[in-house]
Amino acid sequence: MEQVVGSPKGWIDGDESAKEMLARVLTARPFLLLPPLHRVPLRVGNVVELVGPSPSSKTHVLIQAAVSCVLPKEWNGVHYGGLDHLVVFLDLDCRFDILRLSEMLKHRLIGESIGSMKRDLEKMDFDLWNNDRKRRPAYDEELYVLCMRRFLYVRCYDSFEFLATLKTLHYRIQKEEEAHGTGVHMLMIDSIGAFHWIDRASTFMPVGGNNRKSHSLQTVSETVVQEIRKLLVLHPMLVIATKATILGDIYSMNDAKWKLRKPDTSNCRSRSITSQQLPYREYMPSIWQTFVTHRILLRASDDHLHVSNDQNHSLYFSEWLLPSLSFIDKFIVKEAGIFIVS
């Protein structure tokens, strides 16, 4: 029987060295990300789905996780606490703003370099910071360039480009890992359902003869899952995908919007939303649904949180649906990142 190099069975049978065993075990160790991904330890190989209406800060959560991934653990004596790896970002929505990533990374670099990120980012006057370059705190430009280069961005305009990207991504990752001297730790997809309705409404004809498999909605989803599985074998990564929600038919648009945006948060820390309160209908094929290992619901609220300097920030809610946790987190989104509020 052929042994898989680096597998647990290979170590038992003596076909895996101690170095290979340690590399495999350390790679598989769980890690914690910043809110709202902080409730459950995540491992490479997990597939996390961020589901919610637009806007509900799904892309912002991806950006914050990407910043944490590309940052080093330590640089020139400053502790940044990053994962020190590459990120692959597949933009299927074609609306990603690279400036948002750049600004959040700069804020993170400044916050860590001045010694206390949490205290200073909450109190810093960002309007003054942006408008007055003389008073703007300095950040390590060399580290900034390094982190930005670790963010590998790919834009896809339809399912064919998405499938072509997945089929060739192994070679791109291999090349980038050799150039950067570190591996890819996260594969981000924004948004996995971007082409669903176009594909569903289109009639795909077999290419090159009747013996070729037609590109139906089901076969596209099957190929996507299959290609991601292959990538995870060759390049163990954490997959994080966003997905827009669809409102249920049993609600009118106004009622559904009100129910979704105005939940009863009197006991946010200990109450879970019931299916009757959530107008959320799954539309992705079952093969994708079973592929997902973790799912988080993100929602926007009509309420705003008043902070210092007469600033108001939109309030958002996050709830773990898979695994199901019995509480809801409230958070706000600032230029410096996402902050949990009590």
Short mmCIF file of C-alpha atoms in Angstrom, two decimals:
data_model
loop_
_atom_site.label_atom_id
_atom_site.label_comp_id
_atom_site.label_asym_id
_atom_site.label_seq_id
_atom_site.Cartn_x
_atom_site.Cartn_y
_atom_site.Cartn_z
CA MET A 1 0.00 0.00 0.00
CA GLU A 2 1.40 3.38 -1.00
CA GLN A 3 2.12 5.71 1.92
CA VAL A 4 1.27 9.40 1.88
CA VAL A 5 4.36 11.43 2.82
CA GLY A 6 3.74 13.51 5.93
CA SER A 7 0.65 11.56 6.99
CA PRO A 8 0.09 10.25 10.56
CA LYS A 9 0.25 6.65 9.27
CA GLY A 10 3.60 7.43 7.69
CA TRP A 11 4.93 8.54 11.08
CA ILE A 12 3.68 5.36 12.77
CA ASP A 13 5.26 3.16 10.10
CA GLY A 14 8.55 5.02 10.34
CA ASP A 15 8.35 6.62 6.87
CA GLU A 16 8.10 10.16 8.27
CA SER A 17 11.01 11.97 9.89
CA ALA A 18 10.69 13.87 13.16
CA LYS A 19 11.14 17.13 11.26
CA GLU A 20 8.27 16.27 8.91
CA MET A 21 6.09 15.23 11.84
CA LEU A 22 6.71 18.48 13.72
CA ALA A 23 6.05 20.53 10.59
CA ARG A 24 2.77 18.71 10.04
CA VAL A 25 1.61 19.00 13.66
CA LEU A 26 2.57 22.66 13.99
CA THR A 27 0.83 23.50 10.74
CA ALA A 28 -2.39 21.87 11.96
CA ARG A 29 -2.42 23.74 15.27
CA PRO A 30 -5.56 25.85 15.78
CA PHE A 31 -5.25 29.61 15.92
CA LEU A 32 -7.48 32.48 17.02
CA LEU A 33 -8.29 35.46 14.81
CA LEU A 34 -9.60 38.89 15.70
CA PRO A 35 -13.34 39.49 16.23
CA PRO A 36 -15.80 38.32 15.11
CA LEU A 37 -13.80 35.17 14.22
CA HIS A 38 -12.42 34.86 17.73
CA ARG A 39 -15.02 32.61 19.34
CA VAL A 40 -13.90 29.29 17.84
CA PRO A 41 -10.31 28.11 17.21
CA LEU A 42 -9.83 27.56 13.50
CA ARG A 43 -7.45 25.20 11.71
CA VAL A 44 -6.07 24.98 8.21
CA GLY A 45 -8.50 22.88 6.22
CA ASN A 46 -11.55 24.54 7.79
CA VAL A 47 -14.02 26.29 5.47
CA VAL A 48 -15.63 29.31 7.13
CA GLU A 49 -18.66 30.97 5.56
CA LEU A 50 -19.56 34.56 6.46
CA VAL A 51 -23.21 34.96 5.55
CA GLY A 52 -25.28 38.11 5.72
CA PRO A 53 -27.11 40.80 3.76
CA SER A 54 -25.37 43.72 2.10
CA PRO A 55 -24.02 45.67 3.84
CA SER A 56 -23.08 43.67 6.93
CA SER A 57 -19.26 44.18 7.02
CA LYS A 58 -18.45 40.74 5.53
CA THR A 59 -15.62 42.07 3.36
CA HIS A 60 -14.31 44.13 6.27
CA VAL A 61 -14.00 40.94 8.33
CA LEU A 62 -11.99 39.40 5.49
CA ILE A 63 -9.69 42.43 5.37
CA GLN A 64 -9.03 42.33 9.11
CA ALA A 65 -8.24 38.60 8.96
CA ALA A 66 -5.97 39.20 5.95
CA VAL A 67 -4.04 41.91 7.82
CA SER A 68 -3.52 39.56 10.76
CA CYS A 69 -2.26 36.88 8.39
CA VAL A 70 0.27 38.95 6.43
CA LEU A 71 1.73 40.68 9.50
CA PRO A 72 4.79 39.05 11.08
CA LYS A 73 4.83 37.87 14.66
CA GLU A 74 7.66 40.29 15.39
CA TRP A 75 9.58 42.87 13.39
CA ASN A 76 12.52 45.00 14.56
CA GLY A 77 11.68 44.34 18.20
CA VAL A 78 7.99 45.22 17.83
CA HIS A 79 5.43 42.48 18.48
CA TYR A 80 2.67 42.46 15.87
CA GLY A 81 1.21 39.04 16.62
CA GLY A 82 0.57 38.16 12.99
CA LEU A 83 0.66 34.75 11.32
CA ASP A 84 3.54 35.74 8.99
CA HIS A 85 2.00 34.09 5.89
CA LEU A 86 0.53 34.90 2.50
CA VAL A 87 -3.15 35.44 1.67
CA VAL A 88 -4.92 34.63 -1.60
CA PHE A 89 -7.98 36.83 -2.15
CA LEU A 90 -10.39 35.85 -4.94
CA ASP A 91 -12.69 38.79 -5.70
CA LEU A 92 -15.84 37.50 -7.40
CA ASP A 93 -17.88 40.60 -6.52
CA CYS A 94 -15.38 42.85 -8.33
CA ARG A 95 -15.93 45.57 -5.77
CA PHE A 96 -12.89 45.17 -3.53
CA ASP A 97 -11.23 48.44 -2.50
CA ILE A 98 -7.50 47.98 -1.96
CA LEU A 99 -7.35 51.31 -0.12
CA ARG A 100 -9.40 49.81 2.72
CA LEU A 101 -6.77 47.10 3.16
CA SER A 102 -3.97 49.66 2.96
CA GLU A 103 -5.50 51.97 5.57
CA MET A 104 -6.29 49.17 8.03
CA LEU A 105 -2.75 47.81 7.67
CA LYS A 106 -1.28 51.27 8.36
CA HIS A 107 -3.46 51.69 11.43
CA ARG A 108 -2.40 48.27 12.69
CA LEU A 109 1.30 49.04 12.15
CA ILE A 110 0.98 52.37 13.95
CA GLY A 111 -1.07 50.91 16.78
CA GLU A 112 1.43 48.15 17.51
CA SER A 113 4.48 50.37 17.12
CA ILE A 114 3.28 52.87 19.72
CA GLY A 115 2.96 50.04 22.21
CA SER A 116 -0.74 49.74 22.99
CA MET A 117 -2.97 49.13 19.98
CA LYS A 118 -6.27 48.89 21.83
CA ARG A 119 -5.86 52.06 23.92
CA ASP A 120 -4.41 54.28 21.22
CA LEU A 121 -6.62 53.20 18.33
CA GLU A 122 -9.73 53.91 20.39
CA LYS A 123 -8.53 57.38 21.42
CA MET A 124 -6.73 58.53 18.27
CA ASP A 125 -8.34 61.34 16.27
CA PHE A 126 -8.29 59.71 12.83
CA ASP A 127 -9.66 62.78 11.05
CA LEU A 128 -6.71 64.75 12.36
CA TRP A 129 -4.41 61.83 11.58
CA ASN A 130 -5.56 61.76 7.96
CA ASN A 131 -5.51 65.52 7.37
CA ASP A 132 -2.35 66.57 9.20
CA ARG A 133 0.71 64.75 7.89
CA LYS A 134 3.00 66.53 10.36
CA ARG A 135 1.15 65.00 13.32
CA ARG A 136 0.61 61.63 11.65
CA PRO A 137 2.42 58.85 13.54
CA ALA A 138 5.09 57.10 11.52
CA TYR A 139 4.90 53.48 10.48
CA ASP A 140 7.49 51.08 9.15
CA GLU A 141 7.26 51.54 5.37
CA GLU A 142 9.47 48.52 4.66
CA LEU A 143 7.15 46.29 6.66
CA TYR A 144 4.11 47.90 5.02
CA VAL A 145 5.43 47.06 1.54
CA LEU A 146 6.28 43.52 2.62
CA CYS A 147 2.76 42.93 3.98
CA MET A 148 1.06 44.39 0.91
CA ARG A 149 3.09 42.07 -1.32
CA ARG A 150 1.93 39.11 0.74
CA PHE A 151 -1.67 39.91 -0.24
CA LEU A 152 -2.27 38.06 -3.52
CA TYR A 153 -5.30 39.49 -5.28
CA VAL A 154 -7.21 37.85 -8.16
CA ARG A 155 -10.39 39.22 -9.77
CA CYS A 156 -12.83 36.92 -11.58
CA TYR A 157 -15.71 38.14 -13.73
CA ASP A 158 -17.63 34.89 -14.26
CA SER A 159 -17.69 31.21 -13.31
CA PHE A 160 -15.34 30.24 -16.12
CA GLU A 161 -12.65 32.62 -14.86
CA PHE A 162 -13.26 31.42 -11.32
CA LEU A 163 -12.84 27.77 -12.30
CA ALA A 164 -9.77 28.57 -14.42
CA THR A 165 -8.25 30.43 -11.47
CA LEU A 166 -8.82 27.51 -9.09
CA LYS A 167 -7.35 25.02 -11.56
CA THR A 168 -4.15 27.07 -11.98
CA LEU A 169 -3.89 28.46 -8.45
CA HIS A 170 -1.52 25.71 -7.34
CA TYR A 171 1.18 26.96 -9.71
CA ARG A 172 0.63 30.59 -8.69
CA ILE A 173 0.87 29.69 -5.01
CA GLN A 174 3.97 27.59 -5.60
CA LYS A 175 5.67 30.48 -7.38
CA GLU A 176 4.70 33.03 -4.71
CA GLU A 177 5.80 30.77 -1.86
CA GLU A 178 9.24 30.41 -3.45
CA ALA A 179 9.50 34.17 -3.94
CA HIS A 180 8.36 35.12 -0.42
CA GLY A 181 9.89 32.24 1.51
CA THR A 182 6.61 31.55 3.32
CA GLY A 183 3.40 29.69 2.55
CA VAL A 184 -0.20 30.70 1.95
CA HIS A 185 -2.28 30.41 5.11
CA MET A 186 -5.64 31.76 3.96
CA LEU A 187 -7.77 31.48 0.85
CA MET A 188 -10.49 34.15 0.80
CA ILE A 189 -13.45 34.16 -1.60
CA ASP A 190 -15.63 37.27 -1.86
CA SER A 191 -18.37 36.35 -2.67
CA ILE A 192 -18.96 32.65 -3.32
CA GLY A 193 -22.52 33.18 -4.60
CA ALA A 194 -21.68 36.07 -6.94
CA PHE A 195 -22.32 34.06 -10.12
CA HIS A 196 -25.02 31.74 -8.78
CA TRP A 197 -28.05 33.45 -10.29
CA ILE A 198 -26.33 34.18 -13.59
CA ASP A 199 -25.34 30.53 -13.91
CA ARG A 200 -28.79 29.41 -12.88
CA ALA A 201 -30.47 31.55 -15.53
CA SER A 202 -27.99 30.62 -18.27
CA THR A 203 -28.07 27.52 -20.43
CA PHE A 204 -24.58 26.08 -20.69
CA MET A 205 -23.97 24.02 -23.80
CA PRO A 206 -21.48 21.13 -23.91
CA VAL A 207 -18.13 22.19 -25.32
CA GLY A 208 -16.38 20.09 -27.98
CA GLY A 209 -19.02 17.39 -28.39
CA ASN A 210 -21.69 15.51 -26.53
CA ASN A 211 -19.14 13.52 -24.55
CA ARG A 212 -18.06 16.63 -22.67
CA LYS A 213 -19.71 17.41 -19.36
CA SER A 214 -21.99 20.46 -19.58
CA HIS A 215 -21.31 23.35 -17.22
CA SER A 216 -24.58 23.33 -15.30
CA LEU A 217 -25.03 25.05 -11.95
CA GLN A 218 -24.48 21.74 -10.16
CA THR A 219 -21.34 20.80 -12.08
CA VAL A 220 -19.84 24.26 -11.52
CA SER A 221 -20.35 23.92 -7.75
CA GLU A 222 -18.98 20.38 -7.79
CA THR A 223 -15.88 21.51 -9.68
CA VAL A 224 -15.34 24.46 -7.32
CA VAL A 225 -15.44 22.20 -4.25
CA GLN A 226 -13.28 19.58 -5.95
CA GLU A 227 -10.60 22.11 -6.93
CA ILE A 228 -10.53 23.67 -3.48
CA ARG A 229 -10.15 20.22 -1.93
CA LYS A 230 -7.17 19.55 -4.20
CA LEU A 231 -5.62 22.88 -3.19
CA LEU A 232 -6.04 22.10 0.51
CA VAL A 233 -4.15 18.83 0.05
CA LEU A 234 -1.24 20.56 -1.67
CA HIS A 235 -1.38 23.79 0.32
CA PRO A 236 -3.09 23.46 3.73
CA MET A 237 -5.04 26.69 4.20
CA LEU A 238 -7.97 28.20 6.05
CA VAL A 239 -10.76 29.00 3.58
CA ILE A 240 -12.99 31.99 4.37
CA ALA A 241 -15.83 32.79 1.96
CA THR A 242 -18.52 35.44 2.11
CA LYS A 243 -22.07 34.88 0.89
CA ALA A 244 -25.02 37.26 0.56
CA THR A 245 -28.26 36.14 2.17
CA ILE A 246 -31.60 35.73 0.44
CA LEU A 247 -34.74 36.87 2.25
CA GLY A 248 -37.40 34.21 2.75
CA ASP A 249 -40.65 34.17 0.80
CA ILE A 250 -42.78 34.06 3.93
CA TYR A 251 -41.86 37.66 4.74
CA SER A 252 -42.66 40.83 2.90
CA MET A 253 -39.64 42.93 2.02
CA ASN A 254 -40.34 45.60 4.63
CA ASP A 255 -41.12 43.10 7.40
CA ALA A 256 -38.08 41.01 6.56
CA LYS A 257 -35.81 44.03 6.57
CA TRP A 258 -37.20 45.18 9.89
CA LYS A 259 -36.90 41.74 11.48
CA LEU A 260 -33.34 41.36 10.22
CA ARG A 261 -32.12 44.78 11.21
CA LYS A 262 -34.03 45.24 14.46
CA PRO A 263 -33.51 42.09 16.50
CA ASP A 264 -34.27 41.91 20.18
CA THR A 265 -30.86 42.42 21.72
CA SER A 266 -31.92 42.73 25.33
CA ASN A 267 -29.90 39.61 26.10
CA CYS A 268 -27.34 39.64 23.30
CA ARG A 269 -24.74 37.60 25.12
CA SER A 270 -26.96 34.65 25.93
CA ARG A 271 -29.69 34.46 23.29
CA SER A 272 -29.63 32.78 19.90
CA ILE A 273 -31.79 33.73 16.94
CA THR A 274 -34.44 31.20 16.06
CA SER A 275 -35.30 30.20 12.54
CA GLN A 276 -38.65 31.98 12.87
CA GLN A 277 -36.88 35.29 13.51
CA LEU A 278 -34.36 34.93 10.71
CA PRO A 279 -35.60 35.40 7.12
CA TYR A 280 -32.67 33.47 5.69
CA ARG A 281 -33.01 30.97 2.87
CA GLU A 282 -30.11 28.86 1.62
CA TYR A 283 -29.59 28.89 -2.14
CA MET A 284 -26.15 27.38 -2.69
CA PRO A 285 -26.06 23.74 -3.89
CA SER A 286 -25.86 21.08 -1.21
CA ILE A 287 -22.31 20.13 -2.17
CA TRP A 288 -21.13 23.56 -1.07
CA GLN A 289 -23.28 23.54 2.06
CA THR A 290 -21.77 20.25 3.23
CA PHE A 291 -18.28 21.51 2.36
CA VAL A 292 -18.61 24.40 4.85
CA THR A 293 -17.32 23.52 8.34
CA HIS A 294 -18.08 26.82 10.11
CA ARG A 295 -20.74 29.45 9.45
CA ILE A 296 -21.20 32.94 10.93
CA LEU A 297 -24.22 35.18 10.42
CA LEU A 298 -23.45 38.91 10.16
CA ARG A 299 -26.18 41.55 10.30
CA ALA A 300 -26.39 45.32 10.34
CA SER A 301 -28.50 47.26 12.81
CA ASP A 302 -30.29 50.57 12.34
CA ASP A 303 -28.82 51.61 15.68
CA HIS A 304 -25.61 53.60 15.96
CA LEU A 305 -23.03 53.71 18.73
CA HIS A 306 -21.83 57.10 19.90
CA VAL A 307 -18.08 57.25 20.49
CA SER A 308 -15.63 60.02 21.30
CA ASN A 309 -15.15 63.15 19.15
CA ASP A 310 -18.87 63.23 18.32
CA GLN A 311 -18.55 60.21 16.02
CA ASN A 312 -21.30 57.66 15.45
CA HIS A 313 -20.58 54.17 14.17
CA SER A 314 -23.02 51.64 12.74
CA LEU A 315 -23.68 48.67 14.97
CA TYR A 316 -23.40 45.10 13.67
CA PHE A 317 -24.26 41.68 15.09
CA SER A 318 -22.49 38.37 14.61
CA GLU A 319 -23.72 34.90 15.53
CA TRP A 320 -22.07 31.53 15.07
CA LEU A 321 -24.50 29.20 13.32
CA LEU A 322 -22.03 26.35 12.79
CA PRO A 323 -21.13 25.41 15.43
CA SER A 324 -24.15 26.92 17.12
CA LEU A 325 -23.19 29.20 20.02
CA SER A 326 -25.73 30.57 22.46
CA PHE A 327 -24.87 34.25 22.25
CA ILE A 328 -24.54 37.15 19.82
CA ASP A 329 -21.64 39.58 19.60
CA LYS A 330 -22.11 43.27 18.88
CA PHE A 331 -19.35 45.15 17.09
CA ILE A 332 -18.55 48.37 15.27
CA VAL A 333 -16.34 48.91 12.24
CA LYS A 334 -13.72 51.66 12.32
CA GLU A 335 -10.82 52.50 10.03
CA ALA A 336 -8.53 50.75 12.49
CA GLY A 337 -10.54 47.53 12.42
CA ILE A 338 -13.46 45.78 14.10
CA PHE A 339 -14.15 46.32 17.80
CA ILE A 340 -16.47 44.29 20.03
CA VAL A 341 -18.78 46.38 22.21
CA SER A 342 -20.62 45.30 25.34
#
